[in-house]
Amino acid sequence: MLPEFVFDASEGAALSAYILKRLLTAIPVLFGLTIIVFLIMAMIPGDPATAILGSYATPENVAKLNQDLGLDKTLVEQYFIWVGNLLQGDLGRSYTLNRPVLDEVLERFSATLILAGTALLLCSVLGLIAGIISAVRQYGWADKMITLLVLVGISTPSFWLGLLMILFFAVKVRLFPASGMYAIYGGGDLPDLLHHLAMPAFTLSVVATGVIARLTRTAMLEVLRQDYIRTARAKGLSERKVIYKHAFKAALVSVVPVIGIQAGFVIGGAVYIETVFQWPGIGSMLVTAISTRDLLLVQGGVLIVAASYVLFNLMADVVQSLLDPRLR
Amino acid sequence: MSLVRSNETPVGSASSLLAMKQVERHFGGEPRLFGGRAPTVHAVQGVTLDVKRGETLGIVGESGCGKSTLARMIVGLDQPTDGAIYFDGQDLSALVRQDRRALARKVQYIFQDPVSSLNPRKTIGRILESPLKHLTDLDASGRQARLRELLEAVNLAPEFLERYPHEFSGGQAQRIGIARALAAGPELLVLDEPVSALDVSVQAQVLNLLDDLKQRYGLTYVFISHDLSVVEAVSDRIAVMYFGRTAELGPAEGVFSAPLHPYTALLMKSVPVPGRRDLTSEDAYAELPDPLNPPPGCAFAARCTYATAQCTSVKPELSQDIGVDRDHSAACFHPLSRTI
Amino acid sequence: MTAVADSTVKTKSRSKSSRPGTIALLLNNTLAATGLALLVLVCLIALAAPILPLPDPDVTAPAQRLLPPLSPDHLLGTDHLGRDLLSRLVWGTRVSLAVGLSATFIAAFFGSLIGLVAGYAGGRVDNVLMRGIDMVMAFPYILLALAIVAVLGPGLLNALYAIALVNIPFFARNIRGVALGLARREFVDAARLSGKTPIQILFTEILPNVMPVIVVTMSTTVGWMILETAGLSFLGLGAQPPQADLGSMLGEGRKILFTAPHVSIVPGLMIFVLVMSINLFGDGIRDVLDPRLRAGSLTRPVARTAVTRDPGKPVPAPGAEDRLLDIRGMKTEFQIGSSIYKAVGGVDLHLKEGECLGVVGESGSGKSVTAMSVMGMVPTPPGRIVEGAAYLDGEDLFAASDQRIRDLRGGSVAYVFQDPLSTLHPLFSIGHQLVEAIQAHQSLTKSQAQERAVELLSLVRIPNPKDRLSAYPHELSGGMRQRVCIAMALANQTKVIIADEPTTALDVTVQSQILSLLNRLRRERNAAILFITHDFGVVSALCDRVAVMYAGRIVETGTTEEVLNSPQHPYTAKLIECVPVLGEPDRRLDAIEGRPPLVNNLPDGCAFADRCPRVQAACRTADIDLVMSTPERGVRCLFPLKEDTKI
Ligand SMILES: Nc1ncnc2c1ncn2[C@@H]1O[C@H](COP(=O)(O)OP(=O)(O)OP(=O)(O)O)[C@@H](O)[C@H]1O
Ligand code: SF4
Ligand code: SF4
Ligand SMILES: [Mg+2]
């Protein structure tokens, strides 16, 4: 995806050292995540066993869970036992679904990854293109259109937009299915998936596209005023090279981390979109789990989404360091 | 004056207002998350200087040689990692800890960038009033009188008190900075590149003003600049700094007319002087040493034509025995003779 | 120093009253004003809800279920329980607004406090606070809110806390960044030396400067917060029945989307209108409070300076044949707001082959603009060349095609700029940048160009040129970087080098190396140099001739010896006098009182008249010509100094 000029292959060694270092720093962050999630769960008022199992739990279940959770131990001990289990892939059992949390979470997460990944790709590409056009044609017709669209985009509640899309494209025009990931009968292949994916992925990407477009525009305009752009022009380079090579690369350095942050918004926004389009992802699972107070499921879901977000940001960081030698 | 460190008793001769003893300042060096330590930069190393009451000590050196760090330590904005600074016989670090305001009454600072040293959201009146409020016991009307007096001293019109900093030019802003420094009636002014940000024609106005004020209020100056000609014009004594250390110290005429240290000589030769056409030879390798990895011997050795094996292995100490008089000292094993 | 107090303040302040204030600027922005009007309207209606003639929003009327919009008595229809939608909309808006605003204030208060403390304290405090913030930010935003609601239980107030909490890091980070920058500013040190305590400094020095950022951040987040609380309610985790905010109305409407779409469309539209108006207004606030946007300086400069010469006026013809570069009557202006800055007001300069001409003057005298105008490097907007011509070998550069100018830039005419760090692209290796410069003008293969780049680096005496090709600018010292810039300027068949203060940012010892390098190169290659500086010492070292600029015009020109030894213009004489000279410590500095005039407000007649000791009435009446006594020597003064007198 990255053009040839982005980095020199000869810098492999320094780069892999940097990536390794960056990976190492992700460890304490992941560690911190588990502490926060653990503490949030520990903060639940009332008897944890009842809270986790819900008010319908039988006394035997409560007693067993209390023992399982080691609630007679100190908080610190409890935490390490919990993390130990976590590392072995044991996230407990969901009482509503009566299946291991990990299985459910992984299955749901893959659906979310498809949705959010597509949306992220869409918003990065569209956002960058729109931002560049907007900057290059500053104050022109295209810039004004894009600026307005961006403003509308970031002001529209995505769940409402989803409903409108369903009303129009599924009910009125009947172009796309209103809900689900695959057709109930005879679906299951890639075209079917894409058919189902189109509306939710687009809806999910709208806000992030707007944010990225805006930022790209500002970054480009900022960069185009820098002294090194003047130098590029003084060398007699063509405007094409000045804008799409010198300015774009520099602008990308400040846009990439924002794409990383937008990944968080896209994954989070999936909660709404999955609910609206009944996409069988982790977001809709979380909403159901919260209203049924299936807290082990909530815990598992939150953990995996947060961990994936950390990895997204890590990737953004690595891409940024590919672009910018000063960061290595 | 002895080089022996003494932390208990006040030191410095009776006439010296400020005395620095083996002052060191390191940055970095914190332990790191994954073992090891962050690299350490030795910004100031073993500087021993003193400033006599009523004189102007000029400090010259190139960017990064530790001038500003030294200045900030003298006014108490920064503390030495090692060594000590005495003001009027009192240990300055202790003074800062006990009563920062007591020090601020005696020692004040003038900044390089005059505009950025004024809070953009305050009127000049409020900026100038603040030291009066915190450092003196003047009442409101006393402060107003003093404000007018200050403006008059730096040649600014009283109506400026209502204005905001962005309305002033660099030269005017610097005069406001000077007025602020003078507000509480200090004895010592540390001037860190006070005219570098100013245009040449304005530079002369400010230099003349500083000279007038010094006479008028009996001030002592530590004047820091990278510009040799400016320093020469204002100083009684001059310290040349190189790479965090004092390379040469002596009376202004002595240091510039008969430099002892090869670095001083190089500086002199490099300064473009109107009417002089000769250019120094271009030696591409003449660069400052890496501050993270300082050489073991004389820091100037890589650029020095007189360097010997001794120079690259042992650090030369500032010595008084190599000059013509004992006031003129240099840190060099092979000092230049008077005839150069 | 004269006894007269300096009472001139920039004309900027005089025109202060005519400069539009923040509010006026905001209202001038149509979009922002529209946003504000909409927002005020919505807020008024929401505030007035109790006194408006609306039915009770919570009274159900099963008989009147799902009435369509525009039904009698129910302007927007009714929902599945027969409740009046308009009334519910108004009350729901009230709730959404209240929740969004409170969440914003809570987040802004705590976030800004954390940010301020972290930024100002720095060091360990900063580290601890920011690691905590990072931890919270490691969660996707909405997810964290969900987790918090999961713990606290669904409910509007809990949703409010959750949304406020997850936004705290955002404020904290933004504010910390600004506070950190401010804490290092010199005025903070100055306040410390004025005897202020850290708490006083934090709240009286730093906070006022951070306030605009807090306001901007708030205005950009209010919209989100309303969206997010609506979202939580939409999911059934916020407002609980019968209480309704816009989100929960939408959530309820979703269940009957296909049968009665208006029940969900209407509240959604309201959210959209509300957030849109807030964002429009917020953008307006941002534009007004952000000084960079305010100055309009984010406007993209185009590749070449606009030339708007009056077609009625004849273009001045080139002078003598042997002039390689010949600038004739060049005028360059900047239009900023309604005032025109005549940065260059008719400049004549020329360069012969292999000659070095120094242009000296104080800051703002138009030296850089003169240099940039030659190859159309002045940013447009706001700059434009309005008169005159620049000839390169007889070719009018201002009339040349863009393609021709591109060929000449970096080819026959090369630039070297002041700050070598910011003029090299930080993300490309110097080898890459050199190769690019070579390939822009010569059709060489990459490896040939690379070889040539190595030659160039050794030409400017950079050790180990081959290895240095892969170095990035930040890995080189200032002097090395400037050598690279010079190498780049020499990459092709350079005839003229335009050097704009190439040594001002360097230390004296490095400066003298660069000067001798330039001197050797121009002799070896017979290139002409237009050398811009403010230092007469540098001029003496390098230049054959010198031109002194003042307020956008050349006031004196001649050979370096003539001008330095017997200046004829009072300004030149004073300028030489007021600079301390090494080796003459006892010379009295003769300051020039006052300051140069602003180029948007030039006086009639001589621009130096207000500061000139020899001024007479005649000086102020009409434009004064540059009178040339020989082709090389000229002065723009009615009463020039005699050859042998000094003032
Ligand atoms: N991009 C710009 N936009 C608006 N005004 C400008 C711009 N560039 C220069 N000017 C104005 O043009 C005038 C001349 O500026 P110029 O940069 O040529 O001065 P200079 O002699 O090079 O000064 P210095 O010594 O500070 O470099 C100044 O009044 C300046 O404000
Ligand atoms: S000590 Fe040696 S290397 Fe250092 S300046 Fe003196 S002669 Fe040169
Ligand atoms: S023209 Fe008059 S005012 Fe201008 S410099 Fe000459 S003597 Fe002075
Ligand atoms: Mg300039």
PDB file of C-alpha atoms in Angstrom, chain C residues 154-318:
ATOM      1  CA  PRO C 154     -28.036   1.818  32.998  1.00  0.00           C
ATOM      2  CA  GLY C 155     -29.424   5.288  33.660  1.00  0.00           C
ATOM      3  CA  LEU C 156     -29.119   8.826  32.348  1.00  0.00           C
ATOM      4  CA  LEU C 157     -26.929  10.115  35.132  1.00  0.00           C
ATOM      5  CA  ASN C 158     -24.613   7.147  34.850  1.00  0.00           C
ATOM      6  CA  ALA C 159     -24.368   7.690  31.115  1.00  0.00           C
ATOM      7  CA  LEU C 160     -23.482  11.306  31.807  1.00  0.00           C
ATOM      8  CA  TYR C 161     -20.694  10.267  34.190  1.00  0.00           C
ATOM      9  CA  ALA C 162     -19.406   7.709  31.745  1.00  0.00           C
ATOM     10  CA  ILE C 163     -19.283  10.144  28.859  1.00  0.00           C
ATOM     11  CA  ALA C 164     -17.681  12.837  30.995  1.00  0.00           C
ATOM     12  CA  LEU C 165     -15.109  10.416  32.338  1.00  0.00           C
ATOM     13  CA  VAL C 166     -14.023   9.070  28.971  1.00  0.00           C
ATOM     14  CA  ASN C 167     -13.565  12.617  27.692  1.00  0.00           C
ATOM     15  CA  ILE C 168     -11.302  13.696  30.517  1.00  0.00           C
ATOM     16  CA  PRO C 169      -8.186  12.235  28.874  1.00  0.00           C
ATOM     17  CA  PHE C 170      -8.933  14.146  25.729  1.00  0.00           C
ATOM     18  CA  PHE C 171      -8.953  17.458  27.554  1.00  0.00           C
ATOM     19  CA  ALA C 172      -6.036  16.471  29.725  1.00  0.00           C
ATOM     20  CA  ARG C 173      -3.864  15.687  26.739  1.00  0.00           C
ATOM     21  CA  ASN C 174      -4.739  18.786  24.764  1.00  0.00           C
ATOM     22  CA  ILE C 175      -4.309  21.134  27.680  1.00  0.00           C
ATOM     23  CA  ARG C 176      -1.160  19.472  28.882  1.00  0.00           C
ATOM     24  CA  GLY C 177       0.466  19.952  25.500  1.00  0.00           C
ATOM     25  CA  VAL C 178      -0.255  23.652  25.543  1.00  0.00           C
ATOM     26  CA  ALA C 179       0.598  24.097  29.215  1.00  0.00           C
ATOM     27  CA  LEU C 180       3.885  22.282  28.706  1.00  0.00           C
ATOM     28  CA  GLY C 181       4.812  24.650  25.926  1.00  0.00           C
ATOM     29  CA  LEU C 182       3.806  27.657  27.986  1.00  0.00           C
ATOM     30  CA  ALA C 183       5.623  26.468  31.105  1.00  0.00           C
ATOM     31  CA  ARG C 184       8.868  26.633  29.146  1.00  0.00           C
ATOM     32  CA  ARG C 185       8.188  30.102  27.887  1.00  0.00           C
ATOM     33  CA  GLU C 186      10.329  32.828  29.261  1.00  0.00           C
ATOM     34  CA  PHE C 187       7.458  34.780  30.768  1.00  0.00           C
ATOM     35  CA  VAL C 188       6.914  31.966  33.235  1.00  0.00           C
ATOM     36  CA  ASP C 189      10.501  32.198  34.388  1.00  0.00           C
ATOM     37  CA  ALA C 190      10.044  35.918  34.571  1.00  0.00           C
ATOM     38  CA  ALA C 191       7.010  35.490  36.806  1.00  0.00           C
ATOM     39  CA  ARG C 192       9.005  33.188  39.033  1.00  0.00           C
ATOM     40  CA  LEU C 193      11.673  35.842  39.322  1.00  0.00           C
ATOM     41  CA  SER C 194       8.985  38.389  40.104  1.00  0.00           C
ATOM     42  CA  GLY C 195       8.340  36.410  43.264  1.00  0.00           C
ATOM     43  CA  LYS C 196       5.200  34.555  42.249  1.00  0.00           C
ATOM     44  CA  THR C 197       4.538  31.158  43.770  1.00  0.00           C
ATOM     45  CA  PRO C 198       3.951  28.121  41.560  1.00  0.00           C
ATOM     46  CA  ILE C 199       0.212  28.168  42.284  1.00  0.00           C
ATOM     47  CA  GLN C 200       0.023  31.845  41.388  1.00  0.00           C
ATOM     48  CA  ILE C 201       1.932  31.180  38.195  1.00  0.00           C
ATOM     49  CA  LEU C 202      -0.309  28.295  37.252  1.00  0.00           C
ATOM     50  CA  PHE C 203      -3.517  30.230  37.703  1.00  0.00           C
ATOM     51  CA  THR C 204      -2.566  33.782  36.837  1.00  0.00           C
ATOM     52  CA  GLU C 205       0.072  33.299  34.149  1.00  0.00           C
ATOM     53  CA  ILE C 206      -0.609  29.981  32.452  1.00  0.00           C
ATOM     54  CA  LEU C 207      -4.354  29.535  32.793  1.00  0.00           C
ATOM     55  CA  PRO C 208      -5.268  32.763  30.947  1.00  0.00           C
ATOM     56  CA  ASN C 209      -3.155  31.624  28.027  1.00  0.00           C
ATOM     57  CA  VAL C 210      -4.647  28.146  28.063  1.00  0.00           C
ATOM     58  CA  MET C 211      -8.222  29.392  28.260  1.00  0.00           C
ATOM     59  CA  PRO C 212      -8.710  29.777  24.498  1.00  0.00           C
ATOM     60  CA  VAL C 213      -7.582  26.196  24.009  1.00  0.00           C
ATOM     61  CA  ILE C 214     -10.011  24.986  26.648  1.00  0.00           C
ATOM     62  CA  VAL C 215     -12.818  26.888  24.967  1.00  0.00           C
ATOM     63  CA  VAL C 216     -11.904  25.524  21.554  1.00  0.00           C
ATOM     64  CA  THR C 217     -11.679  21.990  22.885  1.00  0.00           C
ATOM     65  CA  MET C 218     -15.025  22.378  24.597  1.00  0.00           C
ATOM     66  CA  SER C 219     -16.689  23.721  21.509  1.00  0.00           C
ATOM     67  CA  THR C 220     -15.389  20.824  19.463  1.00  0.00           C
ATOM     68  CA  THR C 221     -16.377  18.185  22.022  1.00  0.00           C
ATOM     69  CA  VAL C 222     -19.867  19.339  23.000  1.00  0.00           C
ATOM     70  CA  GLY C 223     -21.207  17.930  19.751  1.00  0.00           C
ATOM     71  CA  TRP C 224     -19.612  14.538  20.327  1.00  0.00           C
ATOM     72  CA  MET C 225     -20.798  14.362  23.869  1.00  0.00           C
ATOM     73  CA  ILE C 226     -24.378  14.966  22.826  1.00  0.00           C
ATOM     74  CA  LEU C 227     -23.977  12.317  20.151  1.00  0.00           C
ATOM     75  CA  GLU C 228     -22.463   9.832  22.561  1.00  0.00           C
ATOM     76  CA  THR C 229     -25.029  10.272  25.323  1.00  0.00           C
ATOM     77  CA  ALA C 230     -27.736   9.945  22.685  1.00  0.00           C
ATOM     78  CA  GLY C 231     -25.974   6.796  21.543  1.00  0.00           C
ATOM     79  CA  LEU C 232     -25.983   5.252  24.991  1.00  0.00           C
ATOM     80  CA  SER C 233     -29.645   6.082  25.372  1.00  0.00           C
ATOM     81  CA  PHE C 234     -30.282   4.656  21.941  1.00  0.00           C
ATOM     82  CA  LEU C 235     -28.807   1.388  23.127  1.00  0.00           C
ATOM     83  CA  GLY C 236     -31.123   1.505  26.128  1.00  0.00           C
ATOM     84  CA  LEU C 237     -28.291   2.244  28.544  1.00  0.00           C
ATOM     85  CA  GLY C 238     -29.002   5.917  29.105  1.00  0.00           C
ATOM     86  CA  ALA C 239     -32.330   7.554  29.828  1.00  0.00           C
ATOM     87  CA  GLN C 240     -34.819   5.040  31.189  1.00  0.00           C
ATOM     88  CA  PRO C 241     -38.564   5.224  30.489  1.00  0.00           C
ATOM     89  CA  PRO C 242     -40.640   7.198  30.974  1.00  0.00           C
ATOM     90  CA  GLN C 243     -37.925   9.865  30.926  1.00  0.00           C
ATOM     91  CA  ALA C 244     -36.798  10.438  27.379  1.00  0.00           C
ATOM     92  CA  ASP C 245     -33.904  12.110  25.687  1.00  0.00           C
ATOM     93  CA  LEU C 246     -33.428  12.262  21.956  1.00  0.00           C
ATOM     94  CA  GLY C 247     -31.397   9.063  21.897  1.00  0.00           C
ATOM     95  CA  SER C 248     -33.908   6.956  23.734  1.00  0.00           C
ATOM     96  CA  MET C 249     -36.721   8.288  21.539  1.00  0.00           C
ATOM     97  CA  LEU C 250     -34.726   7.140  18.569  1.00  0.00           C
ATOM     98  CA  GLY C 251     -34.092   3.784  20.210  1.00  0.00           C
ATOM     99  CA  GLU C 252     -37.777   3.258  20.854  1.00  0.00           C
ATOM    100  CA  GLY C 253     -38.641   4.362  17.348  1.00  0.00           C
ATOM    101  CA  ARG C 254     -36.261   1.817  15.869  1.00  0.00           C
ATOM    102  CA  LYS C 255     -38.484  -1.033  16.957  1.00  0.00           C
ATOM    103  CA  ILE C 256     -41.220   0.257  14.701  1.00  0.00           C
ATOM    104  CA  LEU C 257     -38.934   1.512  11.975  1.00  0.00           C
ATOM    105  CA  PHE C 258     -40.750  -0.155   9.132  1.00  0.00           C
ATOM    106  CA  THR C 259     -44.287   0.690  10.204  1.00  0.00           C
ATOM    107  CA  ALA C 260     -43.795   4.227  11.472  1.00  0.00           C
ATOM    108  CA  PRO C 261     -40.459   5.629  10.324  1.00  0.00           C
ATOM    109  CA  HIS C 262     -41.271   9.158  11.445  1.00  0.00           C
ATOM    110  CA  VAL C 263     -40.994   8.166  15.095  1.00  0.00           C
ATOM    111  CA  SER C 264     -37.270   7.538  14.665  1.00  0.00           C
ATOM    112  CA  ILE C 265     -36.518   9.985  11.883  1.00  0.00           C
ATOM    113  CA  VAL C 266     -37.746  13.019  13.802  1.00  0.00           C
ATOM    114  CA  PRO C 267     -35.547  12.724  16.917  1.00  0.00           C
ATOM    115  CA  GLY C 268     -32.577  11.723  14.749  1.00  0.00           C
ATOM    116  CA  LEU C 269     -33.043  14.846  12.691  1.00  0.00           C
ATOM    117  CA  MET C 270     -33.146  16.900  15.862  1.00  0.00           C
ATOM    118  CA  ILE C 271     -29.846  15.412  17.066  1.00  0.00           C
ATOM    119  CA  PHE C 272     -28.359  16.148  13.690  1.00  0.00           C
ATOM    120  CA  VAL C 273     -29.529  19.761  13.682  1.00  0.00           C
ATOM    121  CA  LEU C 274     -28.327  20.297  17.215  1.00  0.00           C
ATOM    122  CA  VAL C 275     -24.892  18.800  16.652  1.00  0.00           C
ATOM    123  CA  MET C 276     -24.484  20.446  13.284  1.00  0.00           C
ATOM    124  CA  SER C 277     -25.245  23.872  14.697  1.00  0.00           C
ATOM    125  CA  ILE C 278     -22.818  23.289  17.541  1.00  0.00           C
ATOM    126  CA  ASN C 279     -20.113  22.161  15.132  1.00  0.00           C
ATOM    127  CA  LEU C 280     -20.639  25.120  12.835  1.00  0.00           C
ATOM    128  CA  PHE C 281     -20.383  27.465  15.747  1.00  0.00           C
ATOM    129  CA  GLY C 282     -17.465  25.530  17.214  1.00  0.00           C
ATOM    130  CA  ASP C 283     -15.526  25.787  13.963  1.00  0.00           C
ATOM    131  CA  GLY C 284     -16.184  29.493  13.977  1.00  0.00           C
ATOM    132  CA  ILE C 285     -14.818  29.785  17.503  1.00  0.00           C
ATOM    133  CA  ARG C 286     -11.792  27.750  16.573  1.00  0.00           C
ATOM    134  CA  ASP C 287     -11.076  29.892  13.560  1.00  0.00           C
ATOM    135  CA  VAL C 288     -11.300  33.035  15.632  1.00  0.00           C
ATOM    136  CA  LEU C 289      -9.290  31.854  18.605  1.00  0.00           C
ATOM    137  CA  ASP C 290      -6.572  30.029  16.722  1.00  0.00           C
ATOM    138  CA  PRO C 291      -4.079  32.755  15.876  1.00  0.00           C
ATOM    139  CA  ARG C 292      -2.742  30.901  12.879  1.00  0.00           C
ATOM    140  CA  LEU C 293      -6.131  30.702  11.263  1.00  0.00           C
ATOM    141  CA  ARG C 294      -6.908  34.205  12.313  1.00  0.00           C
ATOM    142  CA  ALA C 295      -4.057  35.654  10.311  1.00  0.00           C
ATOM    143  CA  GLY C 296      -5.317  33.754   7.303  1.00  0.00           C
ATOM    144  CA  SER C 297      -1.835  32.333   7.072  1.00  0.00           C
ATOM    145  CA  LEU C 298      -3.046  28.803   6.510  1.00  0.00           C
ATOM    146  CA  THR C 299      -3.745  29.831   2.971  1.00  0.00           C
ATOM    147  CA  ARG C 300      -1.858  27.625   0.598  1.00  0.00           C
ATOM    148  CA  PRO C 301       0.844  29.488  -1.296  1.00  0.00           C
ATOM    149  CA  VAL C 302       0.968  28.670  -4.970  1.00  0.00           C
ATOM    150  CA  ALA C 303       4.069  27.564  -6.818  1.00  0.00           C
ATOM    151  CA  ARG C 304       4.960  30.956  -8.156  1.00  0.00           C
ATOM    152  CA  THR C 305       4.449  34.544  -7.134  1.00  0.00           C
ATOM    153  CA  ALA C 306       1.637  36.285  -8.950  1.00  0.00           C
ATOM    154  CA  VAL C 307       2.835  38.995 -11.338  1.00  0.00           C
ATOM    155  CA  THR C 308       0.344  41.802 -11.792  1.00  0.00           C
ATOM    156  CA  ARG C 309       2.256  44.382 -13.765  1.00  0.00           C
ATOM    157  CA  ASP C 310       0.209  47.231 -15.116  1.00  0.00           C
ATOM    158  CA  PRO C 311       0.013  46.527 -18.872  1.00  0.00           C
ATOM    159  CA  GLY C 312      -0.190  50.278 -19.497  1.00  0.00           C
ATOM    160  CA  LYS C 313       3.248  50.893 -18.029  1.00  0.00           C
ATOM    161  CA  PRO C 314       6.290  49.931 -20.076  1.00  0.00           C
ATOM    162  CA  VAL C 315       8.467  47.278 -18.511  1.00  0.00           C
ATOM    163  CA  PRO C 316      11.919  48.749 -17.826  1.00  0.00           C
ATOM    164  CA  ALA C 317      14.510  47.510 -20.295  1.00  0.00           C
ATOM    165  CA  PRO C 318      17.611  45.592 -19.238  1.00  0.00           C
TER     166      PRO C 318
END
